[in-house]
Coordinates of C-alpha atoms and ligand atoms in Angstrom, one line a residue:
X1 CA 129.2 42.2 93.4
X2 CA 127.9 45.7 92.3
X3 CA 125.4 47.3 94.6
X4 CA 121.8 47.5 93.3
X5 CA 121.1 51.0 92.1
X6 CA 118.4 52.9 94.1
X7 CA 116.3 53.5 91.0
X8 CA 115.9 51.4 87.9
X9 CA 115.9 54.6 85.8
X10 CA 118.3 57.5 85.7
X11 CA 116.2 60.2 87.4
X12 CA 118.8 62.8 86.8
X13 CA 118.5 62.6 83.0
X14 CA 116.9 66.1 82.4
X15 CA 115.5 65.4 78.9
X16 CA 113.8 62.2 79.9
X17 CA 112.4 64.1 83.0
X18 CA 111.0 66.8 80.6
X19 CA 109.4 64.4 78.2
X20 CA 107.8 62.3 81.0
X21 CA 106.5 65.5 82.6
X22 CA 104.9 66.5 79.3
X23 CA 103.4 63.1 78.9
X24 CA 102.1 62.4 82.4
X25 CA 102.3 65.2 84.9
X26 CA 99.3 67.5 85.3
X27 CA 100.3 70.9 86.6
X28 CA 98.6 73.3 89.0
X29 CA 96.7 76.4 87.8
X30 CA 97.6 75.8 84.1
X31 CA 96.4 75.2 80.7
X32 CA 98.3 72.0 80.3
X33 CA 99.1 72.0 76.6
X34 CA 100.5 75.5 76.7
X35 CA 103.2 74.7 79.3
X36 CA 107.0 74.6 78.8
X37 CA 108.2 74.1 82.3
X38 CA 111.8 74.7 83.3
X39 CA 113.7 71.5 84.3
X40 CA 115.6 72.3 87.5
X41 CA 118.6 69.9 87.8
X42 CA 120.4 71.4 90.8
X43 CA 119.9 74.0 93.5
X44 CA 122.3 75.4 96.1
X45 CA 121.7 78.3 98.5
X46 CA 120.3 81.3 96.5
X47 CA 120.8 79.6 93.1
X48 CA 119.3 77.0 90.9
X49 CA 120.3 75.5 87.5
X50 CA 118.2 74.6 84.5
X51 CA 118.9 71.7 82.1
X52 CA 120.9 73.9 79.8
X53 CA 123.4 74.6 82.6
X54 CA 122.2 78.2 83.2
X55 CA 122.5 79.4 86.8
X56 CA 119.7 81.5 88.1
X57 CA 119.4 83.6 91.2
X58 CA 116.3 82.4 92.8
X59 CA 114.3 85.6 93.7
X60 CA 111.1 83.6 94.2
X61 CA 112.1 81.2 97.1
X62 CA 110.1 79.0 94.7
X63 CA 106.5 79.7 95.9
X64 CA 108.0 81.9 98.7
X65 CA 109.0 78.8 100.9
X66 CA 112.7 78.0 100.7
X67 CA 113.4 80.6 103.4
X68 CA 116.7 78.9 104.3
X69 CA 117.7 78.7 100.5
X70 CA 118.3 75.5 98.7
X71 CA 119.9 72.4 100.3
X72 CA 120.6 73.9 103.6
X73 CA 123.0 71.2 105.1
X74 CA 121.3 71.0 108.5
X75 CA 117.8 70.5 107.1
X76 CA 119.1 67.9 104.6
X77 CA 120.9 66.1 107.4
X78 CA 117.9 66.2 109.6
X79 CA 115.7 64.6 106.9
X80 CA 118.4 61.9 106.3
X81 CA 118.8 61.2 110.1
X82 CA 115.0 61.1 110.7
X83 CA 114.5 58.7 107.6
X84 CA 117.2 56.4 108.9
X85 CA 115.6 56.3 112.4
X86 CA 111.8 56.4 111.7
X87 CA 110.4 57.5 108.4
X88 CA 106.8 57.7 109.5
X89 CA 104.4 57.0 112.3
X90 CA 100.6 57.7 112.7
X91 CA 99.6 61.0 114.4
X92 CA 98.2 59.3 117.4
X93 CA 101.7 58.2 118.5
X94 CA 104.2 60.5 120.2
X95 CA 107.2 61.3 118.1
X96 CA 110.3 63.2 119.1
X97 CA 110.5 65.3 116.0
X98 CA 106.9 66.3 116.2
X99 CA 107.1 67.2 119.9
X100 CA 110.2 69.3 119.5
X101 CA 108.8 71.0 116.4
X102 CA 105.7 71.9 118.2
X103 CA 107.7 73.3 121.2
X104 CA 109.9 75.4 118.9
X105 CA 107.0 76.8 117.0
X106 CA 105.2 77.7 120.3
X107 CA 108.3 79.4 121.5
X108 CA 108.0 81.8 118.7
X109 CA 104.4 82.4 118.3
X110 CA 103.0 85.5 120.1
X111 CA 100.8 85.4 123.2
X112 CA 99.4 82.1 124.4
X113 CA 99.3 80.3 121.1
X114 CA 101.1 77.3 122.6
X115 CA 99.3 74.3 120.9
X116 CA 100.0 73.2 117.4
X117 CA 97.8 71.2 115.1
X118 CA 99.9 69.9 112.2
X119 CA 98.6 69.8 108.6
X120 CA 100.2 69.0 105.3
X121 CA 100.3 72.6 104.1
X122 CA 98.7 76.1 104.2
X123 CA 95.3 75.4 102.6
X124 CA 94.4 72.6 105.1
X125 CA 95.7 74.7 107.9
X126 CA 93.2 77.4 107.0
X127 CA 90.4 74.9 106.6
X128 CA 91.1 73.6 110.2
X129 CA 91.5 77.0 111.7
X130 CA 88.0 78.0 110.4
X131 CA 86.6 74.7 111.5
X132 CA 88.0 75.4 115.0
X133 CA 86.6 78.9 115.0
X134 CA 83.2 77.7 113.9
X135 CA 82.9 75.1 116.7
X136 CA 84.4 77.4 119.3
X137 CA 82.0 80.3 118.6
X138 CA 79.0 78.2 117.4
X139 CA 78.8 80.6 114.5
X140 CA 79.3 80.0 110.8
X141 CA 80.2 83.0 108.6
X142 CA 83.8 83.8 107.7
X143 CA 85.0 87.2 106.6
X144 CA 88.1 87.6 104.4
X145 CA 89.6 90.2 102.3
X146 CA 89.6 90.8 98.6
X147 CA 93.2 90.6 97.3
X148 CA 94.1 87.6 99.4
X149 CA 95.1 84.0 99.0
X150 CA 94.3 81.3 101.5
X151 CA 94.8 78.1 99.5
X152 CA 93.4 75.7 96.9
X153 CA 91.1 73.4 98.8
X154 CA 87.4 74.0 98.6
X155 CA 86.8 76.2 101.6
X156 CA 90.3 77.9 101.4
X157 CA 89.7 78.9 97.7
X158 CA 86.3 80.2 98.7
X159 CA 87.6 82.5 101.3
X160 CA 90.4 83.5 98.9
X161 CA 90.1 86.9 97.4
X162 CA 91.9 86.6 94.0
X163 CA 90.8 85.4 90.6
X164 CA 91.7 81.8 91.4
X165 CA 88.4 81.9 93.4
X166 CA 86.2 82.7 90.4
X167 CA 86.0 79.3 88.7
X168 CA 85.8 77.6 92.2
X169 CA 83.3 79.9 93.8
X170 CA 80.5 77.5 94.5
X171 CA 79.2 75.1 97.1
X172 CA 80.2 77.0 100.2
X173 CA 78.1 79.2 102.4
X174 CA 78.8 82.1 104.6
X175 CA 82.0 83.4 103.1
X176 CA 81.9 87.2 102.9
X177 CA 84.6 89.3 101.4
X178 CA 85.6 92.9 102.5
X179 CA 88.2 95.4 101.5
X180 CA 91.4 95.5 103.3
X181 CA 93.7 98.6 103.3
X182 CA 95.7 99.3 100.1
X183 CA 96.6 102.9 100.0
X184 CA 98.1 102.8 96.5
X185 CA 94.8 101.6 95.0
X186 CA 92.6 102.7 97.9
X187 CA 89.1 101.4 97.8
X188 CA 88.2 104.3 100.1
X189 CA 89.6 107.2 98.1
X190 CA 92.0 107.8 101.0
X191 CA 95.1 109.9 100.5
X192 CA 97.0 109.1 103.7
X193 CA 97.8 105.9 105.7
X194 CA 95.7 107.2 108.6
X195 CA 92.6 107.8 106.4
X196 CA 93.1 104.4 104.8
X197 CA 93.3 102.7 108.2
X198 CA 90.4 104.6 109.6
X199 CA 88.2 104.0 106.6
X200 CA 89.1 100.3 106.2
X201 CA 88.1 99.7 109.8
X202 CA 84.8 101.6 109.5
X203 CA 84.0 99.6 106.4
X204 CA 84.8 96.4 108.1
X205 CA 82.6 97.4 111.1
X206 CA 79.8 98.1 108.7
X207 CA 80.2 94.7 107.0
X208 CA 80.0 93.1 110.5
X209 CA 76.9 95.0 111.3
X210 CA 75.1 94.2 108.0
X211 CA 76.2 90.5 108.0
X212 CA 75.2 90.2 111.7
X213 CA 77.9 89.9 114.3
X214 CA 75.9 87.0 115.8
X215 CA 76.5 85.0 112.6
X216 CA 80.3 85.6 112.2
X217 CA 82.7 82.9 113.5
X218 CA 86.0 84.4 112.2
X219 CA 87.9 87.0 110.3
X220 CA 90.8 85.4 108.4
X221 CA 93.4 87.7 106.9
X222 CA 97.0 87.5 105.9
X223 CA 99.0 89.7 108.3
X224 CA 100.7 91.0 105.3
X225 CA 98.9 89.9 102.2
X226 CA 101.4 88.1 100.0
X227 CA 100.6 87.0 96.4
X228 CA 98.0 89.6 96.3
X229 CA 100.6 92.3 96.4
X230 CA 102.6 92.6 99.7
X231 CA 100.4 95.4 101.1
X232 CA 101.8 96.1 104.5
X233 CA 98.8 97.3 106.5
X234 CA 98.9 100.9 107.8
X235 CA 99.8 101.3 111.5
X236 CA 96.8 100.6 113.7
X237 CA 94.8 98.5 111.2
X238 CA 95.5 95.1 112.6
X239 CA 95.1 96.4 116.2
X240 CA 91.7 97.8 115.0
X241 CA 90.6 94.4 113.5
X242 CA 91.7 92.7 116.8
X243 CA 89.4 95.2 118.8
X244 CA 86.4 94.6 116.5
X245 CA 86.9 90.8 116.9
X246 CA 87.0 91.2 120.7
X247 CA 83.9 93.5 120.7
X248 CA 81.8 91.2 118.4
X249 CA 83.0 87.7 119.7
X250 CA 84.8 86.9 116.4
X251 CA 87.9 84.7 116.2
X252 CA 90.8 86.4 114.6
X253 CA 92.8 84.1 112.3
X254 CA 96.2 85.3 111.1
X255 CA 97.3 83.5 107.9
X256 CA 101.0 83.5 108.2
X257 CA 101.6 80.8 105.6
X258 CA 103.7 83.1 103.4
X259 CA 104.6 86.0 105.7
X260 CA 105.6 83.8 108.7
X261 CA 108.8 82.3 109.8
X262 CA 111.1 85.3 109.3
X263 CA 110.0 86.4 105.9
X264 CA 109.2 89.9 107.1
X265 CA 112.1 90.3 109.4
X266 CA 110.1 89.0 112.3
X267 CA 109.2 85.5 113.2
X268 CA 105.6 86.3 112.4
X269 CA 104.5 89.3 110.5
X270 CA 101.6 90.2 112.9
X271 CA 104.4 91.1 115.5
X272 CA 105.0 94.3 113.5
X273 CA 101.5 95.4 114.7
X274 CA 102.0 94.0 118.2
X275 CA 98.8 92.1 117.9
X276 CA 98.0 88.6 119.1
X277 CA 95.5 86.6 117.0
X278 CA 93.5 83.7 118.4
X279 CA 94.9 81.4 115.7
X280 CA 97.9 81.5 113.4
X281 CA 98.1 79.4 110.3
X282 CA 101.6 78.5 108.9
X283 CA 103.3 76.3 106.4
X284 CA 106.1 77.1 103.8
X285 CA 108.9 78.7 105.9
X286 CA 108.2 76.5 109.0
X287 CA 110.6 74.0 107.4
X288 CA 111.7 75.8 104.2
X289 CA 109.3 73.6 102.4
X290 CA 111.7 70.7 102.2
X291 CA 109.0 68.3 103.2
X292 CA 105.2 69.3 103.2
X293 CA 104.1 70.7 106.5
X294 CA 101.7 73.3 107.7
X295 CA 99.7 73.9 110.9
X296 CA 97.6 75.9 113.2
X297 CA 98.9 77.5 116.4
X298 CA 96.1 77.6 118.8
X299 CA 95.3 80.0 121.7
X300 CA 94.5 78.6 125.2
X301 CA 90.8 79.7 124.9
X302 CA 90.3 77.7 121.7
X303 CA 92.4 74.8 123.0
X304 CA 90.0 74.7 126.0
X305 CA 86.9 74.2 123.7
X306 CA 88.5 70.9 122.7
X307 CA 90.1 69.9 126.0
X308 CA 87.2 67.6 126.9
X309 CA 85.3 67.6 123.6
X310 CA 86.8 65.8 120.6
X311 CA 88.1 67.9 117.8
X312 CA 86.3 66.6 114.7
X313 CA 89.2 66.7 112.3
X314 CA 92.6 65.0 111.4
X315 CA 94.9 64.0 108.7
X316 CA 96.9 60.7 108.1
X317 CA 100.1 62.6 108.0
X318 CA 99.4 65.2 110.7
X319 CA 102.9 66.0 112.1
X320 CA 104.9 63.6 109.8
X321 CA 108.2 62.9 111.3
X322 CA 110.2 63.8 108.2
X323 CA 108.5 67.1 107.9
X324 CA 108.8 67.8 111.6
X325 CA 112.6 66.9 111.7
X326 CA 113.0 69.3 108.9
X327 CA 111.0 72.0 110.9
X328 CA 113.3 71.4 113.9
X329 CA 116.4 71.8 111.9
X330 CA 115.1 74.8 110.1
X331 CA 114.1 76.7 113.2
X332 CA 117.3 75.8 115.0
X333 CA 119.3 77.0 112.0
X334 CA 117.1 80.2 111.8
X335 CA 118.0 80.9 115.5
X336 CA 121.7 79.9 115.4
X337 CA 122.4 81.8 112.2
X338 CA 120.5 85.0 112.9
X339 CA 118.3 84.4 109.8
X340 CA 115.4 86.6 110.9
X341 CA 117.6 89.5 111.7
X342 CA 119.3 89.1 108.4
X343 CA 115.9 89.3 106.6
X344 CA 115.1 92.5 108.4
X345 CA 118.5 94.0 107.5
X346 CA 118.0 92.9 103.8
X347 CA 114.9 95.0 103.7
X348 CA 116.3 98.0 105.5
X349 CA 119.7 98.0 103.8
X350 CA 119.3 96.5 100.4
X351 CA 115.7 96.1 99.2
X352 CA 114.2 99.3 100.6
X353 CA 116.8 101.7 99.2
X354 CA 117.5 99.6 96.1
X355 CA 113.9 99.3 94.9
X356 CA 113.3 103.0 95.8
X357 CA 116.2 103.9 93.6
X358 CA 114.8 101.7 90.8
X359 CA 111.5 103.6 91.2
X360 CA 113.2 107.0 90.7
X361 CA 114.8 105.7 87.5
X362 CA 111.9 103.7 85.8
X363 CA 108.6 105.3 84.9
X364 CA 107.0 101.8 84.8
X365 CA 107.4 101.4 88.6
X366 CA 104.3 102.9 90.2
X367 CA 105.1 101.8 93.8
X368 CA 107.5 99.6 95.7
X369 CA 106.5 98.4 99.1
X370 CA 107.4 95.7 101.6
X371 CA 109.5 94.8 104.5
X372 CA 112.3 92.2 105.2
X373 CA 112.7 89.9 102.2
X374 CA 109.1 90.5 101.2
X375 CA 108.8 93.3 98.5
X376 CA 106.5 94.0 95.6
X377 CA 107.2 96.2 92.6
X378 CA 104.0 97.5 91.2
X379 CA 104.3 98.2 87.4
X380 CA 102.1 100.7 85.6
X381 CA 101.9 101.9 82.1
X382 CA 101.0 105.4 83.4
X383 CA 102.0 106.7 86.8
X384 CA 99.2 109.3 86.8
X385 CA 96.3 106.9 86.1
X386 CA 98.1 103.9 87.8
X387 CA 97.0 101.8 84.8
X388 CA 98.5 98.4 85.6
X389 CA 101.0 97.0 83.2
X390 CA 98.9 93.8 83.1
X391 CA 95.2 93.6 83.9
X392 CA 94.0 92.1 87.2
X393 CA 94.1 88.4 86.9
X394 CA 96.0 88.5 83.6
X395 CA 99.3 89.0 82.0
X396 CA 100.5 91.2 79.2
X397 CA 103.3 91.2 76.5
X398 CA 105.2 93.7 78.7
X399 CA 105.1 91.5 81.8
X400 CA 106.1 88.4 79.7
X401 CA 109.0 90.3 78.2
X402 CA 110.2 91.6 81.6
X403 CA 110.1 88.0 83.0
X404 CA 112.1 86.7 80.0
X405 CA 114.6 89.6 80.4
X406 CA 115.1 88.7 84.1
X407 CA 115.6 85.0 83.5
X408 CA 117.9 85.8 80.5
X409 CA 119.8 88.0 82.9
X410 CA 120.3 85.3 85.5
X411 CA 117.5 86.0 87.9
X412 CA 114.2 84.1 88.5
X413 CA 111.5 86.6 89.3
X414 CA 108.2 86.0 91.1
X415 CA 105.6 87.6 88.8
X416 CA 101.9 88.0 89.5
X417 CA 99.7 90.1 87.2
X418 CA 101.4 93.5 86.9
X419 CA 103.8 93.0 89.9
X420 CA 107.2 91.5 90.3
X421 CA 107.9 90.4 93.9
X422 CA 111.4 90.2 95.3
X423 CA 111.1 87.3 97.7
X424 CA 114.4 85.5 97.7
X425 CA 115.6 83.1 100.4
X426 CA 116.1 84.9 103.8
X427 CA 119.8 83.7 103.7
X428 CA 120.5 85.6 100.5
X429 CA 123.5 87.7 101.0
X430 CA 123.6 91.5 100.5
X431 CA 125.8 90.9 97.3
X432 CA 123.3 88.4 95.9
X433 CA 120.4 90.7 96.6
X434 CA 122.1 93.6 94.9
X435 CA 123.0 91.3 92.0
X436 CA 119.2 90.5 91.6
X437 CA 118.3 94.2 91.8
X438 CA 120.8 94.9 89.0
X439 CA 119.2 92.2 86.8
X440 CA 115.8 93.8 87.3
X441 CA 117.2 97.2 86.6
X442 CA 118.7 96.0 83.3
X443 CA 115.5 94.2 82.4
X444 CA 113.4 97.3 82.9
X445 CA 115.7 99.5 80.9
X446 CA 115.8 96.8 78.1
X447 CA 112.0 96.1 77.9
X448 CA 110.7 99.6 78.6
X449 CA 113.2 101.1 76.2
X450 CA 112.0 98.7 73.5
Ligands
LIG1 N1 97.9 81.1 102.6 C1 98.7 81.9 102.0 C2 98.9 83.3 102.6 C3 99.5 81.4 101.0 O1 100.3 82.3 100.4 C4 99.3 80.1 100.5 C5 100.1 79.6 99.4 O2 100.7 80.3 98.7 C6 98.3 79.3 101.1 C7 97.6 79.8 102.2 C8 98.1 77.9 100.7 O3 99.2 77.1 101.1 P1 99.4 75.7 100.5 O4 99.6 75.9 98.9 O5 100.5 75.0 101.2 O6 98.1 74.9 100.6

């Protein structure tokens, strides 16, 4: 007797997968009819393969989430083992994987952020963090920066500061945007990091005063803004924001959905500034994105607000055992394999010097910036005017050609407007990282030369 196959159809047939995708799958953020998505048939470590058999170095970590690379054996085994034991259980029950994931996360969060509310991803983590801040303070407004991304749900997209907000910017109240520091394109005409820091803080204090401190529940910011351009804040900025929050009774929410879990060479990016926020939101790297998971790490003071008063929020899959088992295995692997230290070394020894060398060589590079495995290459058509190689919120033939040349050269780049981000798995070896930079070098030579 032959065993019944798991699926009726061959799910590994790439051509069938492509046809069905085009017939039935509605994709994120896209004009559907214009899409020609890549079929990924296989992935391993820092590489993935398309349906034509091309091997690509994944310099994107997908959407900056496969921090441990593809198919990490410990995480795959954890999901298998948990599935064999208990696939799922409702949030109200205790589950070993969830309890241990919460303990491990709390062991790495700064300060007294020792309680974890689990969500399905980053956007809902931010929604819940803001809800907690509003109930804790009894205030309503939320301040967030331009050049930020906080998620695709209604409130999260409204506090977002990138063009994805524009068509969704309705139906919410009390979301106020301010300018964060960004020396290369300083909104304050600053010429030094110190000036940028001081002026950005003065600007924020003025926004607080003019909006009314008595109305502001929270300031939410990415500790290091990610998709918006990996702008590492100048020394003192985050400490200054913390001080303003303390002075005006405002909850500080650090969105670490992209920058957290080792990406910057620290467990959380806010550690670079030695600042403890009131809430940290996380997702992506917490379990390398193998199963959807996000959450909010909560300070003792905010926890106390809900100690004897029900928290009015929840999700069917809060703390899903498969996702939490993947988180336990991910965090343990990161600890055991020195992944965070390796990410820091990648930045110091390969990406920092390597990208600065590319900037010396290629006129199109206006600036490189970043830390750990979290770097942006800002491309400009004119170094003096800093004219971006693609407009804010758009693309250009040059950026499209660069993307194509990178893929043709065997490296999948993370491209946003006029920037290429080098954000590979934290487990990427030095040799692989150098290989990716060499592809970028050749792509720049080829396209700029043309
Ligand atoms: N916050 C940040 C900083 C992000 O980068 C993202 C996603 O890229 C989100 C929130 C939203 O996370 P999710 O897509 O899991 O909802």
